[in-house]
Amino acid sequence: MSALDPVPANQTWTLTRELPHSAQQVFAALTDPDALPRWYGPEGWTVDPASVDLDPTEGGTRSFHMVLDQDPAQRAPIHGRHGAVVADRLLEIHEFIPDHLGQPSQHVVVLRCQLDPVASTSDDDAPHTTRLTLTQGPLPAEVHEHARQAWASTLDRLAAHLAEQP
């Protein structure tokens, strides 16, 4: 059961992207604390590598700071926990929205990352494409498009990162 199951549909958004990489490669990029700063965040933001605290197990921490490239004094803290982890298939992140001091609040937004191998047409029968479906909520409908665009930009950066890997 997902933490998003009880959330009304009008409080969630979904984005699907096919990546020409295996589910293992995509999952590794999502959960590797050394890889995350190389791709995470929408265009114009980067992750401070020294701020990453990532334990990719159920209940494990997922915290870091994004830094605005044009003004490094502007930082966006991300405070989260992994609610569900199924290697190479699922990552559900419970993000605690920061309060006015940047500390985690009681307000939680869930991001569900579902990885589905796409059937291969190659001779070796190994899936080389992964369908990554992101669903996030609860969020007010007026922020859905902005969140979807930020994640589309982030997934562009993930695709570029994966393309650079051996």
Short mmCIF file of N, CA and C in Angstrom, two decimals:
data_model
loop_
_atom_site.label_atom_id
_atom_site.label_comp_id
_atom_site.label_asym_id
_atom_site.label_seq_id
_atom_site.Cartn_x
_atom_site.Cartn_y
_atom_site.Cartn_z
N MET A 1 0.84 -1.18 0.00
CA MET A 1 0.00 0.00 0.00
C MET A 1 0.88 1.25 0.00
N SER A 2 0.50 2.19 -0.81
CA SER A 2 1.24 3.44 -0.92
C SER A 2 0.64 4.50 0.00
N ALA A 3 1.49 5.38 0.49
CA ALA A 3 1.01 6.51 1.29
C ALA A 3 0.16 7.44 0.44
N LEU A 4 0.22 7.31 -0.89
CA LEU A 4 -0.59 8.14 -1.77
C LEU A 4 -1.99 7.57 -1.99
N ASP A 5 -2.22 6.33 -1.61
CA ASP A 5 -3.52 5.70 -1.87
C ASP A 5 -4.70 6.50 -1.34
N PRO A 6 -4.66 7.05 -0.12
CA PRO A 6 -5.82 7.80 0.37
C PRO A 6 -5.90 9.24 -0.13
N VAL A 7 -4.91 9.70 -0.90
CA VAL A 7 -4.89 11.08 -1.36
C VAL A 7 -5.83 11.22 -2.56
N PRO A 8 -6.76 12.19 -2.52
CA PRO A 8 -7.66 12.40 -3.66
C PRO A 8 -6.88 12.70 -4.94
N ALA A 9 -7.37 12.21 -6.06
CA ALA A 9 -6.69 12.36 -7.35
C ALA A 9 -6.42 13.82 -7.70
N ASN A 10 -7.30 14.74 -7.30
CA ASN A 10 -7.08 16.14 -7.64
C ASN A 10 -5.98 16.80 -6.82
N GLN A 11 -5.38 16.05 -5.89
CA GLN A 11 -4.27 16.56 -5.09
C GLN A 11 -2.94 15.90 -5.47
N THR A 12 -2.92 15.15 -6.57
CA THR A 12 -1.69 14.52 -7.04
C THR A 12 -1.46 14.87 -8.51
N TRP A 13 -0.23 14.75 -8.93
CA TRP A 13 0.14 14.87 -10.34
C TRP A 13 1.03 13.69 -10.68
N THR A 14 1.12 13.36 -11.96
CA THR A 14 1.93 12.23 -12.43
C THR A 14 2.72 12.66 -13.66
N LEU A 15 3.93 12.15 -13.76
CA LEU A 15 4.80 12.37 -14.92
C LEU A 15 5.48 11.06 -15.23
N THR A 16 5.46 10.67 -16.50
CA THR A 16 6.09 9.41 -16.92
C THR A 16 7.16 9.72 -17.96
N ARG A 17 8.29 9.05 -17.82
CA ARG A 17 9.40 9.22 -18.75
C ARG A 17 10.02 7.85 -19.01
N GLU A 18 10.34 7.56 -20.27
CA GLU A 18 11.08 6.35 -20.60
C GLU A 18 12.55 6.72 -20.75
N LEU A 19 13.38 5.98 -20.03
CA LEU A 19 14.82 6.21 -20.05
C LEU A 19 15.50 5.00 -20.68
N PRO A 20 16.43 5.20 -21.60
CA PRO A 20 17.08 4.08 -22.29
C PRO A 20 18.17 3.43 -21.45
N HIS A 21 17.79 3.05 -20.23
CA HIS A 21 18.72 2.43 -19.28
C HIS A 21 17.95 1.40 -18.48
N SER A 22 18.67 0.47 -17.89
CA SER A 22 18.03 -0.58 -17.11
C SER A 22 17.45 -0.01 -15.82
N ALA A 23 16.50 -0.73 -15.25
CA ALA A 23 15.91 -0.32 -13.97
C ALA A 23 16.99 -0.26 -12.89
N GLN A 24 17.97 -1.16 -12.96
CA GLN A 24 19.05 -1.16 -11.98
C GLN A 24 19.86 0.14 -12.06
N GLN A 25 20.13 0.61 -13.28
CA GLN A 25 20.89 1.85 -13.44
C GLN A 25 20.10 3.06 -12.95
N VAL A 26 18.81 3.09 -13.27
CA VAL A 26 17.97 4.21 -12.86
C VAL A 26 17.83 4.22 -11.33
N PHE A 27 17.56 3.06 -10.75
CA PHE A 27 17.41 2.98 -9.30
C PHE A 27 18.69 3.40 -8.59
N ALA A 28 19.83 2.97 -9.13
CA ALA A 28 21.12 3.35 -8.53
C ALA A 28 21.30 4.87 -8.53
N ALA A 29 20.93 5.52 -9.63
CA ALA A 29 21.06 6.98 -9.69
C ALA A 29 20.14 7.66 -8.68
N LEU A 30 18.97 7.08 -8.44
CA LEU A 30 18.01 7.65 -7.48
C LEU A 30 18.45 7.48 -6.03
N THR A 31 19.28 6.46 -5.77
CA THR A 31 19.59 6.11 -4.38
C THR A 31 21.06 6.24 -4.00
N ASP A 32 21.92 6.58 -4.92
CA ASP A 32 23.36 6.68 -4.63
C ASP A 32 23.69 8.10 -4.15
N PRO A 33 24.14 8.24 -2.90
CA PRO A 33 24.42 9.59 -2.37
C PRO A 33 25.52 10.32 -3.13
N ASP A 34 26.43 9.59 -3.79
CA ASP A 34 27.47 10.25 -4.58
C ASP A 34 26.96 10.70 -5.94
N ALA A 35 26.00 9.96 -6.51
CA ALA A 35 25.46 10.31 -7.82
C ALA A 35 24.42 11.43 -7.74
N LEU A 36 23.64 11.47 -6.67
CA LEU A 36 22.53 12.42 -6.57
C LEU A 36 22.94 13.87 -6.87
N PRO A 37 24.04 14.38 -6.31
CA PRO A 37 24.40 15.78 -6.60
C PRO A 37 24.76 16.04 -8.06
N ARG A 38 25.04 15.00 -8.82
CA ARG A 38 25.43 15.18 -10.22
C ARG A 38 24.24 15.46 -11.13
N TRP A 39 23.02 15.15 -10.67
CA TRP A 39 21.87 15.30 -11.57
C TRP A 39 20.62 15.88 -10.92
N TYR A 40 20.48 15.83 -9.61
CA TYR A 40 19.21 16.15 -8.97
C TYR A 40 18.91 17.65 -9.00
N GLY A 41 17.67 17.96 -9.22
CA GLY A 41 17.18 19.33 -9.17
C GLY A 41 16.87 19.87 -10.55
N PRO A 42 15.94 20.82 -10.61
CA PRO A 42 15.62 21.44 -11.89
C PRO A 42 16.76 22.32 -12.38
N GLU A 43 16.73 22.63 -13.65
CA GLU A 43 17.75 23.50 -14.25
C GLU A 43 17.88 24.77 -13.41
N GLY A 44 19.12 25.14 -13.12
CA GLY A 44 19.38 26.34 -12.34
C GLY A 44 19.65 26.07 -10.86
N TRP A 45 19.46 24.81 -10.46
CA TRP A 45 19.70 24.41 -9.08
C TRP A 45 20.67 23.24 -9.07
N THR A 46 21.51 23.18 -8.03
CA THR A 46 22.40 22.04 -7.84
C THR A 46 22.32 21.61 -6.38
N VAL A 47 22.72 20.38 -6.15
CA VAL A 47 22.74 19.85 -4.78
C VAL A 47 24.14 20.04 -4.22
N ASP A 48 24.22 20.58 -3.02
CA ASP A 48 25.49 20.70 -2.31
C ASP A 48 25.91 19.30 -1.88
N PRO A 49 26.98 18.73 -2.48
CA PRO A 49 27.38 17.36 -2.16
C PRO A 49 27.66 17.14 -0.68
N ALA A 50 28.17 18.15 0.01
CA ALA A 50 28.48 18.01 1.44
C ALA A 50 27.23 17.91 2.30
N SER A 51 26.07 18.29 1.74
CA SER A 51 24.83 18.29 2.53
C SER A 51 24.05 16.98 2.42
N VAL A 52 24.49 16.08 1.55
CA VAL A 52 23.71 14.87 1.28
C VAL A 52 23.80 13.87 2.44
N ASP A 53 22.64 13.49 2.94
CA ASP A 53 22.49 12.43 3.94
C ASP A 53 21.43 11.50 3.38
N LEU A 54 21.86 10.40 2.78
CA LEU A 54 20.94 9.53 2.07
C LEU A 54 21.17 8.08 2.47
N ASP A 55 20.15 7.48 3.06
CA ASP A 55 20.16 6.06 3.43
C ASP A 55 19.00 5.41 2.69
N PRO A 56 19.28 4.71 1.58
CA PRO A 56 18.20 4.20 0.73
C PRO A 56 17.55 2.90 1.25
N THR A 57 17.15 2.91 2.51
CA THR A 57 16.42 1.80 3.09
C THR A 57 15.10 2.32 3.62
N GLU A 58 14.12 1.44 3.83
CA GLU A 58 12.84 1.89 4.37
C GLU A 58 13.07 2.57 5.71
N GLY A 59 12.55 3.78 5.83
CA GLY A 59 12.75 4.58 7.04
C GLY A 59 14.03 5.39 7.01
N GLY A 60 14.88 5.15 6.01
CA GLY A 60 16.17 5.84 5.91
C GLY A 60 16.02 7.30 5.52
N THR A 61 17.00 8.08 5.89
CA THR A 61 17.03 9.52 5.65
C THR A 61 17.28 9.84 4.18
N ARG A 62 16.68 10.94 3.72
CA ARG A 62 16.94 11.50 2.39
C ARG A 62 16.90 13.02 2.56
N SER A 63 18.03 13.59 2.93
CA SER A 63 18.10 15.03 3.20
C SER A 63 19.30 15.63 2.48
N PHE A 64 19.12 16.86 2.01
CA PHE A 64 20.19 17.59 1.33
C PHE A 64 19.71 19.03 1.11
N HIS A 65 20.62 19.86 0.60
CA HIS A 65 20.28 21.24 0.27
C HIS A 65 20.51 21.47 -1.21
N MET A 66 19.50 22.05 -1.86
CA MET A 66 19.68 22.51 -3.23
C MET A 66 20.11 23.97 -3.16
N VAL A 67 21.00 24.35 -4.08
CA VAL A 67 21.56 25.70 -4.09
C VAL A 67 21.23 26.34 -5.44
N LEU A 68 20.72 27.57 -5.40
CA LEU A 68 20.41 28.31 -6.62
C LEU A 68 21.73 28.72 -7.28
N ASP A 69 21.93 28.30 -8.52
CA ASP A 69 23.20 28.56 -9.21
C ASP A 69 23.51 30.06 -9.32
N GLN A 70 22.51 30.89 -9.59
CA GLN A 70 22.75 32.33 -9.77
C GLN A 70 22.98 33.07 -8.45
N ASP A 71 22.56 32.47 -7.34
CA ASP A 71 22.73 33.10 -6.03
C ASP A 71 22.92 32.00 -4.98
N PRO A 72 24.17 31.54 -4.80
CA PRO A 72 24.42 30.42 -3.88
C PRO A 72 23.98 30.66 -2.44
N ALA A 73 23.66 31.91 -2.09
CA ALA A 73 23.14 32.16 -0.74
C ALA A 73 21.71 31.62 -0.59
N GLN A 74 21.04 31.43 -1.72
CA GLN A 74 19.68 30.88 -1.67
C GLN A 74 19.76 29.36 -1.71
N ARG A 75 19.25 28.77 -0.64
CA ARG A 75 19.30 27.32 -0.50
C ARG A 75 17.89 26.80 -0.22
N ALA A 76 17.60 25.62 -0.74
CA ALA A 76 16.31 24.97 -0.50
C ALA A 76 16.57 23.65 0.20
N PRO A 77 16.23 23.58 1.50
CA PRO A 77 16.47 22.33 2.22
C PRO A 77 15.43 21.27 1.85
N ILE A 78 15.88 20.05 1.69
CA ILE A 78 15.01 18.91 1.44
C ILE A 78 15.19 17.96 2.62
N HIS A 79 14.09 17.69 3.31
CA HIS A 79 14.11 16.80 4.48
C HIS A 79 13.15 15.65 4.19
N GLY A 80 13.66 14.44 4.12
CA GLY A 80 12.77 13.33 3.81
C GLY A 80 13.19 12.02 4.43
N ARG A 81 12.29 11.05 4.25
CA ARG A 81 12.52 9.66 4.67
C ARG A 81 12.01 8.77 3.56
N HIS A 82 12.64 7.63 3.42
CA HIS A 82 12.16 6.64 2.46
C HIS A 82 11.04 5.83 3.11
N GLY A 83 9.84 5.96 2.56
CA GLY A 83 8.70 5.23 3.10
C GLY A 83 8.62 3.81 2.59
N ALA A 84 9.01 3.60 1.35
CA ALA A 84 9.02 2.26 0.75
C ALA A 84 10.20 2.18 -0.21
N VAL A 85 10.89 1.06 -0.16
CA VAL A 85 12.03 0.83 -1.06
C VAL A 85 11.96 -0.61 -1.53
N VAL A 86 11.84 -0.78 -2.84
CA VAL A 86 11.91 -2.10 -3.46
C VAL A 86 12.96 -1.97 -4.56
N ALA A 87 14.10 -2.59 -4.36
CA ALA A 87 15.25 -2.43 -5.26
C ALA A 87 14.83 -2.57 -6.72
N ASP A 88 15.22 -1.60 -7.52
CA ASP A 88 15.03 -1.58 -8.97
C ASP A 88 13.57 -1.48 -9.40
N ARG A 89 12.64 -1.22 -8.46
CA ARG A 89 11.21 -1.17 -8.80
C ARG A 89 10.48 0.05 -8.22
N LEU A 90 10.81 0.42 -6.98
CA LEU A 90 9.99 1.42 -6.31
C LEU A 90 10.79 2.18 -5.26
N LEU A 91 10.55 3.48 -5.23
CA LEU A 91 11.10 4.34 -4.19
C LEU A 91 9.99 5.32 -3.83
N GLU A 92 9.59 5.31 -2.56
CA GLU A 92 8.56 6.24 -2.11
C GLU A 92 9.20 7.12 -1.04
N ILE A 93 9.20 8.42 -1.32
CA ILE A 93 9.88 9.38 -0.47
C ILE A 93 8.85 10.26 0.23
N HIS A 94 8.96 10.36 1.54
CA HIS A 94 8.09 11.24 2.33
C HIS A 94 8.92 12.48 2.65
N GLU A 95 8.56 13.59 2.01
CA GLU A 95 9.30 14.83 2.19
C GLU A 95 8.56 15.74 3.17
N PHE A 96 9.28 16.17 4.20
CA PHE A 96 8.72 17.06 5.21
C PHE A 96 8.96 18.50 4.77
N ILE A 97 7.90 19.19 4.45
CA ILE A 97 8.00 20.56 3.95
C ILE A 97 8.67 21.44 5.01
N PRO A 98 9.68 22.23 4.61
CA PRO A 98 10.37 23.08 5.59
C PRO A 98 9.46 24.17 6.15
N ASP A 99 9.68 24.49 7.43
CA ASP A 99 8.97 25.61 8.03
C ASP A 99 9.70 26.91 7.69
N HIS A 100 9.30 28.01 8.29
CA HIS A 100 9.89 29.32 7.98
C HIS A 100 11.38 29.41 8.35
N LEU A 101 11.87 28.49 9.17
CA LEU A 101 13.29 28.46 9.53
C LEU A 101 14.08 27.43 8.72
N GLY A 102 13.39 26.75 7.79
CA GLY A 102 14.06 25.73 6.98
C GLY A 102 14.12 24.36 7.64
N GLN A 103 13.45 24.22 8.78
CA GLN A 103 13.44 22.94 9.49
C GLN A 103 12.24 22.11 9.05
N PRO A 104 12.34 20.77 9.15
CA PRO A 104 11.21 19.94 8.73
C PRO A 104 9.95 20.25 9.55
N SER A 105 8.82 20.34 8.86
CA SER A 105 7.56 20.59 9.54
C SER A 105 6.76 19.29 9.61
N GLN A 106 5.54 19.38 10.08
CA GLN A 106 4.67 18.21 10.16
C GLN A 106 3.97 17.92 8.83
N HIS A 107 4.09 18.84 7.85
CA HIS A 107 3.43 18.69 6.55
C HIS A 107 4.28 17.80 5.65
N VAL A 108 3.67 16.74 5.14
CA VAL A 108 4.39 15.75 4.34
C VAL A 108 3.83 15.69 2.93
N VAL A 109 4.73 15.66 1.95
CA VAL A 109 4.39 15.42 0.55
C VAL A 109 5.09 14.13 0.16
N VAL A 110 4.38 13.25 -0.52
CA VAL A 110 4.95 11.96 -0.91
C VAL A 110 5.28 11.98 -2.40
N LEU A 111 6.47 11.49 -2.73
CA LEU A 111 6.88 11.29 -4.12
C LEU A 111 7.08 9.80 -4.32
N ARG A 112 6.30 9.24 -5.22
CA ARG A 112 6.40 7.81 -5.55
C ARG A 112 7.10 7.69 -6.90
N CYS A 113 8.20 6.93 -6.91
CA CYS A 113 8.98 6.69 -8.13
C CYS A 113 8.84 5.21 -8.48
N GLN A 114 8.04 4.91 -9.49
CA GLN A 114 7.80 3.54 -9.92
C GLN A 114 8.65 3.27 -11.15
N LEU A 115 9.44 2.20 -11.11
CA LEU A 115 10.30 1.83 -12.24
C LEU A 115 9.76 0.55 -12.86
N ASP A 116 9.46 0.60 -14.15
CA ASP A 116 8.95 -0.56 -14.87
C ASP A 116 9.82 -0.83 -16.08
N PRO A 117 10.47 -2.00 -16.12
CA PRO A 117 11.24 -2.34 -17.31
C PRO A 117 10.32 -2.44 -18.53
N VAL A 118 10.78 -1.92 -19.64
CA VAL A 118 10.02 -1.98 -20.89
C VAL A 118 10.59 -3.15 -21.69
N ALA A 119 9.70 -3.93 -22.27
CA ALA A 119 10.13 -5.13 -23.01
C ALA A 119 11.18 -4.78 -24.06
N SER A 120 12.17 -5.63 -24.14
CA SER A 120 13.28 -5.43 -25.07
C SER A 120 13.00 -6.11 -26.39
N THR A 121 13.49 -5.50 -27.45
CA THR A 121 13.38 -6.13 -28.76
C THR A 121 14.74 -6.64 -29.23
N SER A 122 15.73 -6.57 -28.33
CA SER A 122 17.07 -7.04 -28.69
C SER A 122 17.17 -8.55 -28.52
N ASP A 123 18.22 -9.11 -29.05
CA ASP A 123 18.42 -10.56 -29.00
C ASP A 123 18.73 -11.07 -27.60
N ASP A 124 19.29 -10.24 -26.74
CA ASP A 124 19.68 -10.74 -25.41
C ASP A 124 18.53 -10.73 -24.40
N ASP A 125 17.36 -10.24 -24.79
CA ASP A 125 16.16 -10.25 -23.97
C ASP A 125 16.27 -9.47 -22.66
N ALA A 126 17.29 -8.69 -22.49
CA ALA A 126 17.43 -7.88 -21.27
C ALA A 126 16.77 -6.53 -21.51
N PRO A 127 15.85 -6.12 -20.62
CA PRO A 127 15.24 -4.80 -20.79
C PRO A 127 16.29 -3.70 -20.67
N HIS A 128 16.34 -2.85 -21.67
CA HIS A 128 17.31 -1.75 -21.67
C HIS A 128 16.64 -0.41 -21.53
N THR A 129 15.33 -0.42 -21.37
CA THR A 129 14.58 0.82 -21.19
C THR A 129 13.72 0.67 -19.94
N THR A 130 13.64 1.76 -19.19
CA THR A 130 12.85 1.77 -17.96
C THR A 130 11.84 2.89 -18.04
N ARG A 131 10.60 2.58 -17.75
CA ARG A 131 9.55 3.59 -17.63
C ARG A 131 9.54 4.05 -16.17
N LEU A 132 9.85 5.31 -15.98
CA LEU A 132 9.86 5.90 -14.64
C LEU A 132 8.61 6.75 -14.50
N THR A 133 7.76 6.39 -13.55
CA THR A 133 6.53 7.14 -13.31
C THR A 133 6.62 7.79 -11.94
N LEU A 134 6.53 9.12 -11.93
CA LEU A 134 6.55 9.89 -10.70
C LEU A 134 5.12 10.32 -10.39
N THR A 135 4.71 10.14 -9.15
CA THR A 135 3.43 10.64 -8.67
C THR A 135 3.71 11.36 -7.36
N GLN A 136 3.17 12.58 -7.23
CA GLN A 136 3.45 13.37 -6.03
C GLN A 136 2.16 13.99 -5.49
N GLY A 137 2.07 14.02 -4.17
CA GLY A 137 0.92 14.64 -3.52
C GLY A 137 0.99 14.38 -2.02
N PRO A 138 0.12 14.90 -1.23
CA PRO A 138 -0.92 15.85 -1.65
C PRO A 138 -0.34 17.25 -1.86
N LEU A 139 -0.79 17.85 -2.94
CA LEU A 139 -0.41 19.21 -3.28
C LEU A 139 -1.64 19.91 -3.87
N PRO A 140 -1.77 21.21 -3.64
CA PRO A 140 -2.89 21.94 -4.25
C PRO A 140 -2.75 21.92 -5.78
N ALA A 141 -3.86 21.85 -6.47
CA ALA A 141 -3.88 21.76 -7.93
C ALA A 141 -3.11 22.91 -8.59
N GLU A 142 -3.10 24.09 -7.97
CA GLU A 142 -2.44 25.23 -8.61
C GLU A 142 -0.92 25.10 -8.66
N VAL A 143 -0.32 24.17 -7.94
CA VAL A 143 1.13 23.99 -8.02
C VAL A 143 1.52 22.76 -8.84
N HIS A 144 0.55 22.00 -9.32
CA HIS A 144 0.86 20.77 -10.05
C HIS A 144 1.71 21.02 -11.29
N GLU A 145 1.34 22.00 -12.09
CA GLU A 145 2.09 22.23 -13.33
C GLU A 145 3.52 22.68 -13.05
N HIS A 146 3.71 23.54 -12.07
CA HIS A 146 5.06 23.97 -11.70
C HIS A 146 5.89 22.77 -11.21
N ALA A 147 5.31 21.94 -10.37
CA ALA A 147 6.03 20.76 -9.87
C ALA A 147 6.35 19.81 -11.01
N ARG A 148 5.41 19.60 -11.91
CA ARG A 148 5.63 18.71 -13.06
C ARG A 148 6.77 19.24 -13.94
N GLN A 149 6.79 20.56 -14.18
CA GLN A 149 7.85 21.16 -15.00
C GLN A 149 9.21 21.04 -14.31
N ALA A 150 9.25 21.26 -13.00
CA ALA A 150 10.51 21.13 -12.26
C ALA A 150 11.02 19.70 -12.35
N TRP A 151 10.11 18.73 -12.21
CA TRP A 151 10.53 17.34 -12.31
C TRP A 151 10.89 16.94 -13.73
N ALA A 152 10.24 17.52 -14.73
CA ALA A 152 10.62 17.23 -16.12
C ALA A 152 12.06 17.69 -16.36
N SER A 153 12.40 18.86 -15.85
CA SER A 153 13.77 19.37 -15.96
C SER A 153 14.74 18.47 -15.20
N THR A 154 14.35 18.04 -14.02
CA THR A 154 15.19 17.14 -13.22
C THR A 154 15.41 15.81 -13.94
N LEU A 155 14.36 15.30 -14.57
CA LEU A 155 14.51 14.02 -15.30
C LEU A 155 15.37 14.19 -16.55
N ASP A 156 15.37 15.37 -17.16
CA ASP A 156 16.31 15.64 -18.26
C ASP A 156 17.74 15.52 -17.76
N ARG A 157 17.98 16.07 -16.57
CA ARG A 157 19.33 16.00 -15.99
C ARG A 157 19.69 14.56 -15.61
N LEU A 158 18.70 13.80 -15.11
CA LEU A 158 18.93 12.38 -14.80
C LEU A 158 19.31 11.61 -16.07
N ALA A 159 18.57 11.87 -17.16
CA ALA A 159 18.86 11.19 -18.43
C ALA A 159 20.27 11.51 -18.92
N ALA A 160 20.68 12.77 -18.81
CA ALA A 160 22.03 13.16 -19.21
C ALA A 160 23.09 12.48 -18.34
N HIS A 161 22.83 12.42 -17.04
CA HIS A 161 23.75 11.75 -16.13
C HIS A 161 23.90 10.27 -16.50
N LEU A 162 22.77 9.61 -16.73
CA LEU A 162 22.82 8.18 -17.07
C LEU A 162 23.53 7.95 -18.41
N ALA A 163 23.36 8.86 -19.34
CA ALA A 163 24.01 8.72 -20.64
C ALA A 163 25.54 8.79 -20.53
N GLU A 164 26.02 9.45 -19.49
CA GLU A 164 27.47 9.58 -19.29
C GLU A 164 28.07 8.36 -18.59
N GLN A 165 27.23 7.49 -18.06
CA GLN A 165 27.72 6.32 -17.31
C GLN A 165 28.14 5.21 -18.27
N PRO A 166 29.14 4.43 -17.84
CA PRO A 166 29.59 3.31 -18.70
C PRO A 166 28.54 2.23 -18.85
#
